[in-house]
Each structure stands twice: as C-alpha cells, then as structure tokens.
Coordinates of C-alpha atoms in Angstrom, one line a residue:
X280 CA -120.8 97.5 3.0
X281 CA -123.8 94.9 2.8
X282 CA -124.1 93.4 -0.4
X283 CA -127.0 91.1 -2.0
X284 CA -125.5 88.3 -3.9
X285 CA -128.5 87.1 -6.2
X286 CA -126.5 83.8 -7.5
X287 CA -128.5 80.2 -7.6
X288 CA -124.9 78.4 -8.0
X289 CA -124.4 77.3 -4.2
X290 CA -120.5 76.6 -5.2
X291 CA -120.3 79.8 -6.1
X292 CA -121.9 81.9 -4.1
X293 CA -120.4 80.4 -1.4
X294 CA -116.8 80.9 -2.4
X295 CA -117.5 84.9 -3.3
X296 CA -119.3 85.1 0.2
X297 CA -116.1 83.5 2.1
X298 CA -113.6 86.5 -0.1
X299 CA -115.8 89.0 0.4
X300 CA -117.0 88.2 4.2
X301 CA -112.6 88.4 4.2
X302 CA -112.8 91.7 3.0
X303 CA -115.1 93.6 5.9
X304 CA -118.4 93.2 3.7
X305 CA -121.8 91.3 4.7
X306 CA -122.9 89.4 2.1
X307 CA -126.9 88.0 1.8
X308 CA -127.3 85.6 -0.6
X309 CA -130.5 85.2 -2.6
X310 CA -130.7 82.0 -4.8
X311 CA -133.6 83.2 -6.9
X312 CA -135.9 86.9 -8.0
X313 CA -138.6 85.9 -5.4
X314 CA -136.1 85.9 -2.6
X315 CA -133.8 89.0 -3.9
X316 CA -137.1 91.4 -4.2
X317 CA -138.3 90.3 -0.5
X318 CA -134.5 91.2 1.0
X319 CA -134.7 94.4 -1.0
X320 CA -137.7 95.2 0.9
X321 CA -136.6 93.9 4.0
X322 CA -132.2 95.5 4.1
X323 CA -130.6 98.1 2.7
X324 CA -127.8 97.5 0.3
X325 CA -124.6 99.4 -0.9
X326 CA -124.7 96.6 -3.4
X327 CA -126.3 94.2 -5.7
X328 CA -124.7 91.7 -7.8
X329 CA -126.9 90.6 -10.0
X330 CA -126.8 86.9 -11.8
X331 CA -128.7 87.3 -15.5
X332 CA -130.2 83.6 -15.7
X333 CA -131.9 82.5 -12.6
X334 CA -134.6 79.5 -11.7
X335 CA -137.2 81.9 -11.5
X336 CA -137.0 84.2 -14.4
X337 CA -134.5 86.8 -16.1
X338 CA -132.2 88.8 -13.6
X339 CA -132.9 91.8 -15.3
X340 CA -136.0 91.7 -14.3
X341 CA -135.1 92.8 -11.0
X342 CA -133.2 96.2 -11.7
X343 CA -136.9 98.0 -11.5
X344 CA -137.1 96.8 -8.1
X345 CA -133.7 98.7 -7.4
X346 CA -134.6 101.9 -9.4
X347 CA -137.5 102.0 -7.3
X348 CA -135.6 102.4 -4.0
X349 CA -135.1 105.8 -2.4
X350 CA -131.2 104.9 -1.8
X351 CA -130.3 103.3 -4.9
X352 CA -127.4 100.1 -4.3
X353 CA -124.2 99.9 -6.9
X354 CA -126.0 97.2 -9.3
X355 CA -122.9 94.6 -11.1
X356 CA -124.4 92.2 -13.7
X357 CA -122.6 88.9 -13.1
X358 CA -123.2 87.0 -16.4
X359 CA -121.8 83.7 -18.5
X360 CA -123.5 85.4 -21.2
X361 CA -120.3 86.7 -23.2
X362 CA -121.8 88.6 -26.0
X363 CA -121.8 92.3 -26.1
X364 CA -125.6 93.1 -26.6
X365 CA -126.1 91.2 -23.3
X366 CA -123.9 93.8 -21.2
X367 CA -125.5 96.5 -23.8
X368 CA -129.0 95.4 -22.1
X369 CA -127.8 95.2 -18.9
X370 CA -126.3 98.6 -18.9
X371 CA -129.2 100.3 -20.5
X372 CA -131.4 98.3 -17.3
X373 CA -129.7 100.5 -15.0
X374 CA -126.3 98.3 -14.4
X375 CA -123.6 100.0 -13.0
X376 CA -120.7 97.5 -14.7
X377 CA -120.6 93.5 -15.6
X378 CA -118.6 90.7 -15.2
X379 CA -118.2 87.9 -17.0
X380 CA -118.2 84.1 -15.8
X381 CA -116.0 82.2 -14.1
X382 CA -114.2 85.4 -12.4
X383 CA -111.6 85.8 -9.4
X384 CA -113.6 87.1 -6.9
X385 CA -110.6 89.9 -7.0
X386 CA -111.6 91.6 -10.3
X387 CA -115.0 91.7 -8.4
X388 CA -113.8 94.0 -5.5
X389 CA -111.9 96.0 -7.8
X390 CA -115.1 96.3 -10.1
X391 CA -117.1 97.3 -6.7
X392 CA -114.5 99.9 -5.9
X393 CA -114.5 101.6 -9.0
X394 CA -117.8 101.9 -9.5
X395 CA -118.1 103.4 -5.9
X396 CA -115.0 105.7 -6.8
X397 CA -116.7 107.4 -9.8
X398 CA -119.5 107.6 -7.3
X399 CA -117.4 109.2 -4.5
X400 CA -115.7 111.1 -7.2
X401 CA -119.0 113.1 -8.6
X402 CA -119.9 114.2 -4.9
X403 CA -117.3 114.2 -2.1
X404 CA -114.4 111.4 -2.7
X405 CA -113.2 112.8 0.8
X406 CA -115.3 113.6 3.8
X407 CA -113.2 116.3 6.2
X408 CA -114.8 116.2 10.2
X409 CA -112.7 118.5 11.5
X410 CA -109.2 116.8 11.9
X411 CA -111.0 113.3 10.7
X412 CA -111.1 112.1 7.2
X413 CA -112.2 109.6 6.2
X414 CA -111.4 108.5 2.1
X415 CA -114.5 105.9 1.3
X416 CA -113.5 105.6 -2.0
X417 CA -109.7 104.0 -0.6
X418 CA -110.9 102.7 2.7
X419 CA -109.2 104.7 4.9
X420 CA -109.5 107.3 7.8
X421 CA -107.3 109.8 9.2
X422 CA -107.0 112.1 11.9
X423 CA -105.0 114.8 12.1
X424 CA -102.7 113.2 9.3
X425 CA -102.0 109.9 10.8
X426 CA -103.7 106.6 9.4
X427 CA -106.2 105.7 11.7
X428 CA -106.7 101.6 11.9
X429 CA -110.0 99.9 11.9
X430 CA -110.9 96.7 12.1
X431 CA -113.5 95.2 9.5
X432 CA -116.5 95.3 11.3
X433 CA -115.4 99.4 12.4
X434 CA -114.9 99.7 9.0
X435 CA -118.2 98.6 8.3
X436 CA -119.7 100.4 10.5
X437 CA -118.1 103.6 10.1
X438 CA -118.9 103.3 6.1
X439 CA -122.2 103.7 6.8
X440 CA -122.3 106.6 8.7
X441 CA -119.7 108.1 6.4
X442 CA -121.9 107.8 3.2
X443 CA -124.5 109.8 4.5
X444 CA -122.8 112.0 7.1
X445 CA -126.1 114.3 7.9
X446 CA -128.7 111.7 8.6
X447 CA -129.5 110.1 11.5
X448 CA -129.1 106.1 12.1
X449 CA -131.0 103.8 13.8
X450 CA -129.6 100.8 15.9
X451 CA -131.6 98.7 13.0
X452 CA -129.5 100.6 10.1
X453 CA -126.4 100.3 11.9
X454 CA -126.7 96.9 12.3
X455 CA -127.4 95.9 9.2
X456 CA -124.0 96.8 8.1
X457 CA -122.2 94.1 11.0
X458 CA -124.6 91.7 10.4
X459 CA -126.0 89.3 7.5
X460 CA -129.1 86.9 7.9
X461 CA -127.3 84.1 9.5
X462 CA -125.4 86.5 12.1
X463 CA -126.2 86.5 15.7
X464 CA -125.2 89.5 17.7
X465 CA -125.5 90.5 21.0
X466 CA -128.0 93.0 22.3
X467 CA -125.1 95.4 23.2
X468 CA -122.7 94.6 20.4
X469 CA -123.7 98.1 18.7
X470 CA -122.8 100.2 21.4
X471 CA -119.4 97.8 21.7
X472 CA -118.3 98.9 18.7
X473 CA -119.3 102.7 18.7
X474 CA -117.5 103.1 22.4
X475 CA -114.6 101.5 19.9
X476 CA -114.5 103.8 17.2
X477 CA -115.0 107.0 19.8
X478 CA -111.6 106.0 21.2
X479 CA -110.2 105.7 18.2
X480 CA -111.4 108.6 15.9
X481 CA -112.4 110.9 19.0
X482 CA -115.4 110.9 21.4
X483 CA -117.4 113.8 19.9
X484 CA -117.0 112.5 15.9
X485 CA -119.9 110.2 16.8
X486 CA -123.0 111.9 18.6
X487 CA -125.9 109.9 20.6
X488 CA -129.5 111.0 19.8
X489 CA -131.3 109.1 22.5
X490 CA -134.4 107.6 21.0
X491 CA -133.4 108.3 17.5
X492 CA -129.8 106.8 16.7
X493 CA -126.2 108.2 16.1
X494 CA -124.5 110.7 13.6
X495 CA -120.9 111.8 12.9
X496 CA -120.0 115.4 14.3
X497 CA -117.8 117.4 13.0
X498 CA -116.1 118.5 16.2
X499 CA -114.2 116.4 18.9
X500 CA -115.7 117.8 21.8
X501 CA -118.6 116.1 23.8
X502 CA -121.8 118.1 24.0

C-alpha cells in the first residue's frame, strides 16, 4: 500500500514513516497542500492522511482534489483539533475516519485497516484464484489451504494487483507500490520480484502481457 502523509511536523512525520515503512507500506510525505495536490497528480494512493492545519492553508481543502480522482484513496483526518464539529466537518468533506493528536502510530494502522475492511467487506473481503486466496482485508494469502508467506515488498506488490484483480498493470503502477520518492530501484527489480511471487503462489496466477503489464489469473497453468 502507498500512502501520502500530508504532515508539516518533520518529527513527526518522520517517526510514522519509519512504523509504517516497518509495516510493508511506502510512505510519501508532503509538508504542505501545494506539494500533496502535485503527488496526487503525479502517484496513486491507497491512502491519504490528511493533517487539518498546514503552512499553506486548511487540510480540508484538499479532499476535492481526492473526490476528483477516478480511484479514490482511504482519506484519515489527522487533527490536534479535539472538538467534535471539527471531525463532524471532516467527515462530511469526504473523510473516511480521524485521529486525534499525539497518537501511537499503532492506533493508525488499526484505523487504516478498518477502514479498508468495511471497504473489503461491501465488495469481496476474499478474492478466490482458483486454489489462491488472498484475504486483503487480514493480509494474508493462501493456497490450497496453507498460509503462504510474503515478504513486505511481495506483499506490496501483490496488494495491488489483488485490489483490482481484472485490470491490467503497468511496470509504472507496479512500482509505485515498492517504491516512494527517495527509493532507487533497479531496472530489473520488478521482474525480480514477480519471478518471486510466481514460485511462491504458482506460475500461471500472474500473467505477462508483453507491452502492456501483468494481471493475476485465475488458473495455475502457463499459457
């Protein structure tokens, strides 16, 4: 999962990156509006959290922006602001959930999880390929009944896939779930960890459209 942090307190947003970055997630942080629009335009995001009072004007201001896009991020108001019409106004914006400062960086992976559980739960909470499945809402794959383990950037990168099972993605997608802004990779690090997860999940789960990208499959067997 990629995440947008939109925090101007450099202590802080640098200790929620380092937990989260623990957790398999890339985090960008933006330290004002003007820079969370321009990565809006320029990433996608599973998630947005979203500081209220920021250098450059109110953080509300930016939920339009998120409407807006065709594949609309899990948006979590983080806030010092402790009175109730404040989270009213945020969750009338288009906020999924708030938090309230200082927080443990915990509550805030729980909060992302449930949020993307009552997602899960209102369309598939458990995509079946065949003998794969793979639980988004618990983090967890298996096939043929046994727990299959990932590592966090597999994780990552099966997520993506996962949440929209019937589209194609591009190398450019794909890699904006390993990678945040500071990240260098490899040229062939995408295809290092797609060999990966065909050995581990089965060979024919993840199809290669040359040209175009990858997409999960179903069936085990190769074309």
């Amino acid at each position: 999962m990629r995440i947008l942090l939109v925090e101007d307190d450099s202590a802080l947003a640098s200790a929620v990156c380092s937990y989260l970055e623990s957790k398999a997630f890339v985090v960008d942080v933006a330290p004002s509006l003007a820079d969370a629009r321009a990565a809006l335009l320029g990433a996608q995001y599973a998630a947005v959290l979203l500081d209220l009072h920021l250098g450059d004007g109110e953080g509300l201001s930016l939920l339009p922006h998120v409407r807006a896009l065709a594949d609309r991020p899990i948006v979590i108001v983080v806030t010092a602001r402790d009175q109730v019409t404040d989270r009213i106004r945020g969750l009338d914006a288009g906020a999924d959930d708030y938090i309230i400062k200082p927080y443990d960086p915990a509550e805030l992976l729980a909060r992302l999880r449930a949020v993307e559980r009552r997602r899960s739960d209102s369309h598939t909470p458990v995509l079946q390929l065949g003998g794969l499945a793979i639980d988004l809402a618990r983090d967890t794959v298996r096939k043929d009944g046994a727990v299959v383990t990932l590592t966090q950037k597999e994780w990552a990168l099966l997520r993506v896939m996962a949440s929209r099972p019937d589209r194609i993605h591009t190398r450019e997608m794909l890699q904006d779930a390993l990678y945040g802004w500071d990240d260098e990779a490899d040229s062939n690090t995408l295809e290092v960890f797609i060999s990966r997860l065909r050995r581990k999940l089965g060979r024919g789960h993840i199809v290669t459209l040359r040209g175009l990208g990858y997409r999960l499959s179903p069936s085990d067997e190769e074309d």
